XYZ file of C-alpha atoms in Angstrom:
618
model
C -1.502 -29.636 -40.359
C -3.596 -31.107 -43.173
C -7.400 -31.170 -42.918
C -8.999 -33.613 -45.390
C -12.784 -33.722 -45.753
C -14.952 -36.052 -47.865
C -17.304 -33.126 -48.465
C -17.047 -29.894 -50.416
C -18.607 -27.862 -47.609
C -17.130 -27.886 -44.099
C -18.913 -27.836 -40.786
C -20.654 -31.209 -40.605
C -24.206 -31.034 -39.290
C -23.568 -27.572 -37.861
C -23.727 -26.213 -41.409
C -26.131 -28.841 -42.756
C -29.423 -27.896 -41.173
C -28.883 -28.725 -37.512
C -29.083 -24.953 -36.901
C -28.519 -25.207 -33.176
C -25.914 -26.012 -30.567
C -27.513 -29.154 -29.160
C -26.787 -28.788 -25.461
C -28.687 -28.566 -22.194
C -26.012 -26.304 -20.684
C -25.599 -22.655 -21.521
C -22.183 -22.149 -19.959
C -18.662 -22.107 -21.362
C -17.295 -25.404 -22.577
C -14.025 -25.053 -24.522
C -12.216 -22.143 -26.212
C -13.089 -22.858 -29.847
C -16.696 -23.737 -29.014
C -16.970 -20.530 -26.994
C -15.339 -18.536 -29.806
C -17.738 -19.902 -32.432
C -20.782 -19.289 -30.290
C -19.680 -15.703 -29.623
C -19.080 -15.242 -33.377
C -22.695 -16.279 -34.060
C -24.041 -13.679 -31.653
C -21.675 -11.009 -32.955
C -22.643 -11.684 -36.563
C -26.380 -11.215 -36.019
C -25.937 -8.260 -33.668
C -23.648 -6.428 -36.076
C -25.668 -7.376 -39.173
C -29.156 -6.610 -37.845
C -28.792 -4.675 -34.580
C -28.974 -5.376 -30.870
C -32.781 -5.099 -30.731
C -33.523 -7.047 -33.917
C -35.517 -10.260 -33.967
C -32.724 -11.781 -36.051
C -30.321 -11.287 -33.152
C -32.693 -12.318 -30.377
C -33.639 -15.454 -32.337
C -30.026 -16.668 -31.990
C -29.885 -16.309 -28.224
C -30.243 -19.270 -25.891
C -33.816 -19.834 -24.924
C -33.939 -23.566 -24.859
C -31.015 -22.956 -23.925
C -29.781 -23.691 -27.418
C -27.898 -21.164 -29.533
C -29.514 -20.961 -33.000
C -28.238 -19.821 -36.383
C -28.622 -20.187 -40.141
C -26.638 -22.895 -41.917
C -24.896 -20.612 -44.424
C -23.915 -18.215 -41.637
C -22.136 -20.792 -39.502
C -20.382 -22.216 -42.560
C -19.115 -18.712 -43.301
C -17.958 -18.249 -39.700
C -16.156 -21.602 -39.679
C -14.422 -20.762 -42.938
C -13.289 -17.436 -41.446
C -11.846 -19.209 -38.402
C -9.944 -21.615 -40.619
C -8.629 -18.820 -42.843
C -7.081 -17.319 -39.728
C -5.003 -20.475 -39.230
C -2.188 -20.228 -41.775
C -0.719 -23.596 -40.746
C -3.826 -25.532 -41.802
C -4.063 -26.882 -45.371
C -7.600 -27.852 -46.405
C -8.366 -30.507 -49.005
C -12.005 -31.176 -49.870
C -13.932 -34.114 -51.374
C -11.319 -36.774 -50.583
C -11.899 -39.940 -48.570
C -9.396 -42.532 -47.211
C -8.888 -45.678 -49.282
C -5.635 -47.177 -47.938
C -3.537 -46.909 -44.782
C 0.174 -47.706 -44.494
C 1.185 -48.767 -41.031
C 4.101 -50.125 -39.050
C 3.136 -52.058 -35.941
C 1.406 -49.540 -33.624
C 1.911 -46.532 -35.889
C 0.055 -45.237 -38.919
C 2.671 -43.955 -41.322
C 0.609 -42.559 -44.189
C -2.896 -42.486 -45.680
C -3.974 -42.599 -49.330
C -7.082 -40.538 -50.190
C -9.277 -40.705 -53.294
C -11.263 -37.827 -54.770
C -15.024 -38.534 -54.743
C -15.630 -37.307 -58.296
C -12.369 -37.925 -60.156
C -9.379 -40.301 -60.257
C -7.206 -37.864 -58.350
C -5.364 -39.350 -55.356
C -3.678 -37.770 -52.364
C -0.911 -39.267 -50.254
C -0.298 -37.859 -46.760
C 2.497 -38.859 -44.394
C 2.388 -37.566 -40.834
C 3.538 -38.246 -37.286
C -0.030 -38.544 -36.031
C -3.592 -38.755 -37.372
C -7.084 -37.935 -36.137
C -10.273 -39.410 -37.551
C -12.858 -36.709 -36.849
C -15.472 -37.952 -39.300
C -18.987 -39.111 -38.525
C -18.218 -42.462 -40.195
C -14.724 -43.388 -38.856
C -13.674 -44.461 -42.348
C -9.974 -43.831 -41.705
C -10.037 -45.883 -38.504
C -11.847 -48.708 -40.303
C -9.334 -48.698 -43.205
C -6.517 -48.825 -40.654
C -7.969 -52.003 -39.151
C -9.137 -50.461 -35.886
C -11.591 -52.756 -34.202
C -15.033 -51.155 -33.910
C -18.628 -51.813 -33.029
C -21.884 -51.136 -34.864
C -25.393 -51.623 -33.642
C -26.299 -52.416 -30.062
C -24.676 -54.432 -27.311
C -26.776 -56.776 -25.221
C -27.970 -55.745 -21.801
C -25.635 -58.301 -20.250
C -22.410 -57.098 -21.886
C -21.955 -53.993 -19.732
C -24.855 -54.473 -17.325
C -26.709 -51.557 -18.921
C -30.389 -51.365 -18.070
C -31.341 -49.810 -21.420
C -29.140 -51.844 -23.788
C -30.223 -54.108 -26.627
C -33.703 -54.475 -28.011
C -35.907 -52.165 -25.979
C -39.277 -50.449 -25.941
C -40.045 -47.364 -23.872
C -43.290 -45.435 -23.489
C -43.978 -41.917 -22.326
C -45.629 -41.721 -18.903
C -46.822 -39.091 -16.452
C -44.089 -37.538 -14.337
C -43.633 -39.373 -11.024
C -45.677 -37.964 -8.134
C -43.748 -36.100 -5.376
C -44.217 -38.896 -2.862
C -42.225 -41.236 -5.086
C -39.273 -38.917 -5.717
C -36.048 -40.869 -5.452
C -32.513 -39.656 -4.760
C -31.856 -39.804 -8.491
C -34.964 -37.794 -9.402
C -34.214 -35.048 -6.883
C -30.606 -34.660 -8.060
C -31.579 -34.784 -11.736
C -34.253 -32.090 -11.357
C -31.790 -29.929 -9.388
C -29.153 -29.830 -12.111
C -28.327 -26.506 -13.761
C -29.419 -27.881 -17.132
C -32.505 -27.432 -19.274
C -34.873 -30.086 -17.988
C -37.556 -31.577 -20.212
C -40.871 -32.211 -18.497
C -41.046 -35.738 -19.872
C -40.677 -39.201 -18.390
C -40.273 -42.537 -20.184
C -40.452 -46.022 -18.737
C -39.255 -49.357 -20.123
C -41.884 -51.846 -21.237
C -40.249 -54.961 -19.763
C -42.588 -57.492 -21.359
C -41.303 -56.541 -24.830
C -37.716 -55.484 -24.049
C -35.452 -58.516 -24.364
C -32.128 -56.676 -24.055
C -30.679 -58.807 -26.864
C -27.878 -57.448 -29.017
C -28.860 -56.175 -32.447
C -27.050 -54.849 -35.516
C -29.261 -51.828 -36.218
C -28.135 -48.295 -35.467
C -30.548 -45.501 -34.579
C -32.505 -43.729 -37.298
C -31.234 -40.903 -39.474
C -32.980 -37.987 -41.129
C -32.352 -34.945 -43.286
C -32.344 -31.715 -41.249
C -34.164 -29.742 -43.933
C -34.716 -25.988 -43.557
C -37.898 -24.237 -44.635
C -38.913 -20.580 -44.699
C -42.100 -18.471 -44.926
C -40.281 -15.427 -46.316
C -41.894 -14.831 -49.770
C -38.722 -13.129 -51.020
C -36.573 -16.109 -50.059
C -38.977 -18.997 -50.577
C -38.662 -21.607 -53.358
C -41.665 -23.783 -54.119
C -41.444 -27.408 -52.997
C -41.717 -29.657 -56.032
C -43.440 -33.015 -56.202
C -40.696 -35.695 -56.125
C -40.454 -38.189 -58.968
C -41.071 -41.152 -56.666
C -44.039 -39.615 -54.836
C -45.516 -42.044 -52.270
C -48.521 -40.550 -50.439
C -49.122 -43.810 -48.583
C -45.642 -43.425 -47.018
C -46.126 -39.810 -45.919
C -49.509 -40.253 -44.260
C -47.899 -42.212 -41.417
C -46.103 -39.031 -40.284
C -49.316 -37.067 -39.913
C -50.221 -33.498 -40.765
C -47.670 -31.855 -38.479
C -48.108 -28.397 -36.986
C -47.522 -25.616 -39.543
C -47.486 -23.075 -36.701
C -44.552 -24.926 -35.123
C -42.870 -26.798 -37.956
C -39.504 -27.122 -36.254
C -36.681 -25.307 -34.553
C -37.042 -21.547 -35.053
C -33.977 -19.718 -36.294
C -33.279 -16.192 -37.574
C -34.887 -14.766 -40.717
C -38.145 -16.673 -40.456
C -36.577 -20.092 -41.011
C -37.334 -23.368 -39.329
C -35.341 -26.591 -39.045
C -37.215 -29.853 -39.552
C -36.355 -32.965 -37.553
C -38.531 -35.359 -39.569
C -39.299 -37.671 -41.263
C -37.067 -40.487 -40.037
C -36.897 -43.446 -42.427
C -36.381 -46.114 -39.810
C -34.939 -49.279 -41.340
C -32.859 -47.856 -44.227
C -30.140 -46.214 -42.143
C -27.968 -49.166 -41.072
C -26.438 -49.946 -44.536
C -25.036 -46.390 -44.578
C -22.488 -47.372 -41.919
C -20.457 -49.804 -44.007
C -21.511 -48.481 -47.403
C -19.203 -46.771 -49.880
C -19.941 -43.167 -50.846
C -22.129 -44.275 -53.752
C -24.285 -46.394 -51.470
C -24.395 -43.643 -48.870
C -25.417 -41.192 -51.579
C -28.408 -43.383 -52.428
C -29.529 -43.418 -48.778
C -29.143 -39.630 -48.643
C -31.251 -39.359 -51.835
C -33.997 -41.474 -50.253
C -34.110 -39.155 -47.254
C -34.227 -36.024 -49.415
C -37.045 -37.537 -51.454
C -38.989 -38.533 -48.355
C -38.638 -35.056 -46.832
C -39.728 -33.203 -49.975
C -42.503 -35.753 -50.514
C -43.849 -35.268 -47.003
C -43.856 -31.490 -47.356
C -45.545 -31.698 -50.771
C -48.128 -34.121 -49.393
C -48.985 -31.773 -46.519
C -49.341 -28.904 -48.963
C -51.433 -30.629 -51.648
C -52.909 -34.004 -50.702
C -56.751 -33.979 -50.444
C -56.565 -36.117 -47.303
C -54.968 -33.197 -45.468
C -57.522 -30.664 -44.156
C -57.695 -27.611 -46.395
C -56.791 -25.186 -43.595
C -53.646 -27.164 -42.787
C -52.719 -27.428 -46.491
C -52.997 -23.655 -46.869
C -50.820 -23.079 -43.812
C -48.135 -25.465 -45.112
C -48.227 -23.812 -48.513
C -46.697 -20.726 -46.969
C -43.429 -22.662 -46.618
C -40.738 -23.353 -49.144
C -37.041 -24.105 -49.321
C -34.771 -21.100 -48.593
C -33.109 -19.602 -51.628
C -29.994 -18.617 -49.643
C -29.326 -22.073 -48.172
C -27.462 -24.880 -50.004
C -27.762 -23.049 -53.377
C -25.568 -25.607 -55.191
C -27.585 -28.586 -53.881
C -31.181 -27.724 -54.775
C -31.486 -25.954 -51.435
C -31.351 -29.086 -49.283
C -28.491 -30.086 -46.929
C -25.390 -31.724 -48.324
C -25.121 -34.245 -45.476
C -27.521 -36.549 -43.740
C -27.890 -36.630 -39.962
C -26.038 -39.894 -39.413
C -26.656 -40.076 -35.689
C -24.662 -43.256 -35.155
C -22.252 -45.226 -37.302
C -19.142 -47.005 -36.063
C -17.789 -46.776 -32.512
C -14.177 -47.805 -32.050
C -13.037 -50.263 -29.402
C -10.721 -48.117 -27.339
C -8.616 -48.374 -24.199
C -11.650 -47.675 -22.080
C -15.340 -47.523 -22.953
C -17.950 -44.942 -21.989
C -21.162 -46.754 -21.006
C -24.560 -45.936 -19.574
C -22.981 -46.146 -16.098
C -20.784 -43.135 -16.845
C -23.906 -40.955 -17.116
C -25.642 -42.373 -14.036
C -25.133 -41.596 -10.352
C -22.418 -43.511 -8.597
C -23.621 -45.787 -5.818
C -21.064 -44.201 -3.505
C -21.608 -40.451 -4.007
C -24.018 -37.982 -5.567
C -22.537 -37.540 -9.035
C -21.552 -39.737 -11.968
C -18.260 -41.686 -11.824
C -15.077 -39.605 -11.876
C -12.204 -40.020 -14.364
C -8.778 -38.619 -13.571
C -8.105 -38.199 -17.302
C -11.387 -36.449 -18.105
C -11.062 -34.198 -21.194
C -14.656 -32.911 -21.354
C -18.136 -33.658 -20.055
C -21.336 -35.164 -21.403
C -24.555 -33.456 -20.338
C -27.240 -34.382 -22.901
C -29.703 -37.049 -21.796
C -28.993 -40.644 -22.800
C -31.071 -41.153 -25.900
C -31.489 -43.167 -29.039
C -34.003 -42.680 -31.836
C -35.813 -45.793 -33.028
C -33.550 -48.462 -34.518
C -36.029 -50.801 -36.248
C -39.505 -50.079 -37.640
C -41.333 -52.342 -35.206
C -43.780 -50.795 -32.731
C -45.824 -52.082 -29.779
C -48.666 -50.528 -27.788
C -49.305 -48.097 -30.575
C -46.478 -45.602 -29.963
C -43.517 -47.455 -28.435
C -40.856 -47.575 -31.192
C -38.245 -50.301 -30.913
C -34.880 -48.924 -29.907
C -36.118 -45.504 -28.859
C -34.529 -44.540 -25.547
C -35.261 -41.176 -23.976
C -33.755 -40.906 -20.473
C -34.853 -37.354 -19.808
C -34.650 -36.666 -16.041
C -32.755 -39.941 -15.718
C -29.301 -38.891 -16.983
C -26.447 -37.156 -15.183
C -23.463 -35.171 -16.502
C -20.489 -37.490 -16.922
C -16.752 -37.223 -17.544
C -15.226 -38.552 -20.766
C -11.853 -40.266 -20.438
C -9.023 -39.452 -22.841
C -8.591 -43.184 -23.339
C -11.944 -43.418 -25.164
C -10.288 -41.688 -28.159
C -7.336 -44.100 -28.295
C -7.737 -47.310 -30.303
C -6.166 -50.396 -28.765
C -3.836 -51.016 -31.691
C -2.422 -47.577 -32.570
C -0.400 -45.067 -30.575
C -0.628 -42.150 -33.021
C -4.331 -42.158 -33.934
C -7.064 -40.350 -32.027
C -10.790 -40.795 -32.794
C -12.666 -37.968 -31.024
C -16.040 -38.456 -32.758
C -16.625 -42.181 -33.202
C -14.941 -42.848 -29.883
C -15.188 -45.916 -27.694
C -18.620 -46.150 -26.146
C -21.546 -48.485 -25.849
C -24.657 -47.750 -27.904
C -26.489 -46.451 -24.826
C -23.536 -44.389 -23.630
C -23.236 -42.934 -27.134
C -26.586 -41.191 -26.654
C -25.188 -38.562 -24.287
C -21.969 -38.012 -26.282
C -23.276 -37.672 -29.853
C -23.793 -33.910 -29.870
C -21.704 -31.337 -31.750
C -20.743 -29.234 -28.695
C -19.339 -32.335 -26.982
C -17.553 -33.382 -30.179
C -16.092 -29.886 -30.591
C -14.637 -30.113 -27.091
C -13.286 -33.597 -27.754
C -11.733 -32.486 -31.044
C -10.025 -29.495 -29.453
C -8.733 -31.681 -26.618
C -7.344 -34.068 -29.234
C -5.563 -31.175 -30.926
C -3.952 -30.141 -27.658
C -2.923 -33.726 -26.986
C -1.240 -33.831 -30.420
C 0.618 -30.602 -29.697
C 1.798 -31.910 -26.316
C 2.990 -35.212 -27.790
C 4.890 -33.440 -30.536
C 6.524 -31.070 -28.032
C 7.504 -34.030 -25.831
C 8.708 -36.111 -28.746
C 6.380 -39.004 -28.035
C 3.070 -40.376 -29.308
C -0.441 -39.311 -28.302
C -0.836 -42.614 -26.465
C 2.287 -41.861 -24.396
C 1.570 -38.343 -23.111
C 1.254 -37.639 -19.402
C -2.512 -37.379 -18.959
C -2.043 -35.465 -15.709
C -0.332 -32.728 -17.732
C -3.005 -32.928 -20.442
C -5.830 -32.469 -17.937
C -3.961 -29.597 -16.290
C -3.399 -27.910 -19.665
C -7.103 -28.252 -20.490
C -8.058 -26.890 -17.084
C -5.797 -23.888 -17.551
C -7.472 -23.260 -20.934
C -10.840 -23.214 -19.127
C -12.186 -26.479 -20.523
C -15.284 -27.847 -18.878
C -13.822 -31.072 -17.441
C -16.236 -31.416 -14.534
C -19.860 -30.303 -14.494
C -20.994 -28.315 -11.493
C -24.283 -26.511 -10.866
C -22.681 -23.280 -9.707
C -19.954 -22.359 -12.206
C -21.884 -21.127 -15.237
C -20.569 -17.761 -16.432
C -17.555 -17.971 -14.136
C -14.912 -19.531 -16.387
C -12.639 -16.515 -16.078
C -12.425 -16.585 -12.297
C -9.073 -17.453 -10.744
C -10.449 -20.568 -9.100
C -12.030 -22.097 -12.245
C -9.017 -24.162 -13.457
C -8.438 -25.526 -9.978
C -12.072 -26.506 -9.499
C -12.105 -28.183 -12.902
C -8.908 -30.137 -12.265
C -9.760 -31.217 -8.726
C -13.147 -32.318 -10.016
C -11.349 -34.964 -12.064
C -9.434 -36.123 -9.008
C -12.390 -36.840 -6.723
C -12.253 -33.769 -4.496
C -16.039 -33.288 -4.832
C -18.799 -35.775 -4.135
C -21.736 -33.794 -5.554
C -22.543 -31.454 -8.428
C -21.957 -28.471 -6.144
C -18.474 -26.926 -6.171
C -19.417 -24.091 -3.767
C -16.241 -22.204 -4.695
C -17.263 -19.029 -2.882
C -18.297 -20.773 0.340
C -15.823 -21.048 3.221
C -14.146 -24.430 3.491
C -14.810 -26.447 6.626
C -11.998 -27.710 8.803
C -12.980 -31.313 8.108
C -13.048 -30.879 4.312
C -9.748 -28.961 4.422
C -8.115 -31.902 6.210
C -9.636 -34.321 3.671
C -8.257 -32.317 0.738
C -4.839 -32.075 2.371
C -4.875 -35.813 2.907
C -5.579 -36.281 -0.811
C -2.739 -33.868 -1.612
C -0.355 -35.881 0.569
C -1.480 -39.117 -1.062
C -0.926 -37.748 -4.558
C 2.441 -36.042 -4.062
C 3.972 -38.744 -1.848
C 3.082 -41.498 -4.342
C 3.013 -39.696 -7.700
C 3.645 -42.823 -9.747
C 0.513 -44.489 -8.411
C -2.697 -43.792 -10.254
C -5.082 -41.586 -8.339
C -8.321 -43.365 -7.438
C -10.725 -40.466 -7.907
C -13.889 -42.428 -7.141
C -12.410 -43.631 -3.874
C -11.544 -40.030 -2.990
C -15.021 -38.766 -3.916
C -16.522 -41.411 -1.647
C -14.215 -40.332 1.183
C -15.379 -36.737 0.714
C -18.986 -37.865 0.892
C -18.343 -39.734 4.139
C -16.573 -36.730 5.612
C -19.425 -34.405 4.632
C -21.957 -36.727 6.271
C -20.428 -35.954 9.635
C -21.403 -33.003 11.769
C -20.354 -29.647 10.283
C -16.989 -28.430 11.535
C -15.732 -24.876 11.951
C -14.245 -22.852 9.109
C -10.583 -21.873 9.041
C -8.394 -18.981 7.949
C -5.956 -18.895 5.078
C -2.931 -19.101 7.339
C -4.421 -22.067 9.228
C -5.012 -23.874 5.926
C -1.385 -23.362 4.888
C -0.171 -24.335 8.374
C -1.901 -27.683 8.016
C -0.358 -28.200 4.583
C 3.104 -27.374 6.004
C 2.567 -29.896 8.784
C 1.692 -32.493 6.187
C 4.724 -31.606 4.083
C 6.979 -31.913 7.104
C 6.444 -35.661 6.854
C 6.875 -35.677 3.093
C 9.995 -36.317 1.065
C 8.977 -33.474 -1.279
C 11.372 -30.996 0.310
C 11.128 -28.627 -2.650
C 7.473 -27.971 -1.757
C 7.939 -27.197 1.938
C 8.248 -23.417 1.707
C 5.584 -23.100 -1.000
C 2.182 -22.905 0.802
C 2.608 -19.558 2.532
C 4.280 -18.160 -0.585
C 1.284 -19.226 -2.654
C -1.063 -17.576 -0.178
C 0.693 -14.255 -0.693
C 1.140 -14.630 -4.452
C -2.552 -15.454 -4.898
C -3.526 -12.452 -2.740
C -5.441 -14.652 -0.352
C -5.804 -13.005 3.048
C -3.952 -15.003 5.739
C -6.240 -13.794 8.515
C -9.638 -14.106 6.851
C -11.634 -17.304 6.379
C -10.547 -19.145 3.237
C -13.039 -20.165 0.568
C -13.250 -23.533 -1.127
C -12.222 -21.878 -4.388
C -9.052 -20.379 -2.860
C -8.225 -23.621 -1.049
C -8.588 -25.418 -4.395
C -6.185 -22.931 -5.999
C -3.502 -23.735 -3.451
C -4.012 -27.505 -3.676
C -3.987 -27.349 -7.463
C -0.781 -25.319 -7.604
C 0.980 -27.788 -5.308
C -0.275 -30.788 -7.290
C 0.815 -29.331 -10.625
C 4.204 -28.162 -9.354
C 4.889 -31.483 -7.703
C 7.380 -33.426 -9.885
C 6.608 -37.033 -10.626
């Protein structure tokens, strides 16, 4: 495997000042993500001690894991060094793609500083960049900017203005509000509403604003003075205000803070299609604006003296980005290109279904979204004083969704996966565009590549049922539930995750340790019969989730024992042509050490159903 990066330092925004795992969920997500997060905790615990502030400052409390940029870069490098089959080439970017019909055959790369070129031929390729340059060079169709409200019927698409309001009063709580506030996610106490008189919903070419995730520190031994930039513009910086020197940004270990401002709204969009020289100029403007703002807060007479003195305690950290004047190497390019894939993730995929109490279900789900649908401002226009055009913040109005494998597959190539700039609408992008989600998508793409190579076919041709099963067995989070955090190593976890992609649940509650009702058992067995008797037909997971909801609306039925559950499956199989499965249910009961005479839980029932589904030949 060959890993080619346009940058000298690896890690993307993780190692460029983001300094946090941007997630609202503190549970397990995917093996490499879980491994990296554990490595962060282990590093600070072993380096500073269990009771140190350095260690406790890393722990989820927002619930975000926090870390220093140079530490996570070191940890990522260590992980890569442990993979002897990975060759790493740095500071090269794609300039030409050789293709044959639906296959990419090879890619030519150019060094960013020299005339050196690199030619790579491979069976399959992945574009995991923030910019999708390889996909663009290959001629993959893509989108930039914002779709109109009419294109996908998205309420928050196109030109839009939203304003912060008071939280809704209890008497107005809707079904959506109650479910949203009941999710096992960090919930912001904020509410935004659309200003309809200004929001046209028209399409627009601007992407959301970028910024430099600069790190500052108060440690005198590690602090470097912030210099006045050459192009100092005090009139520009005053618009961002004095800030709060007591809470300058995200707190991380060793008395460091990550800044999430200023955002230079209006200069970000040319970055998308720009070459690396043009992108470098936009990055330079952001660095200059950030250092200028900090210098202004520390020295400008218009800033109150007490605030100036407080800001003067801060400087750039000596131990971060030492070969780049102590500022990040990369800009926070929140949105660039989005490919046109074989399916598209939209706002609707992170909203409640009309038919059941969770977001739409995808049988080929490879991970989940859980961040709120959001977009930073896209253009510098403002109305009503504080409503920035393009800013969308759907806190308490977003629901965990499932991301289809097909979003990574361009329409015109069978051996290219795009797990970062995948196929989504601008609004849908807001819940996907976080590093933990991208890490899960990237790892899923790697497993898909391995499966296609083993099967001798292309990534577009793999059996997605087998892919989802493989991910479930590896403890991927394929389906969000409120009651599974910290339980990824239980025996029922893979089954619950897989069945969650097939429509066996109509809510965000898996209830794996509750006893299954007779009515739900019959419903699940009916789904099993449907899937194994007609394996070549695509499962309709949303239809099945709706059927579960209808069944659960009825009066509660009695619970049943393990042997009764298997008896019902055997009765169903008696009418099935799958003769090879007929003796299996009771055998599974014994192999799984499920008591035949005791009441069976939903988790154990799911284990049996899952085993039969996976062992059922197509």
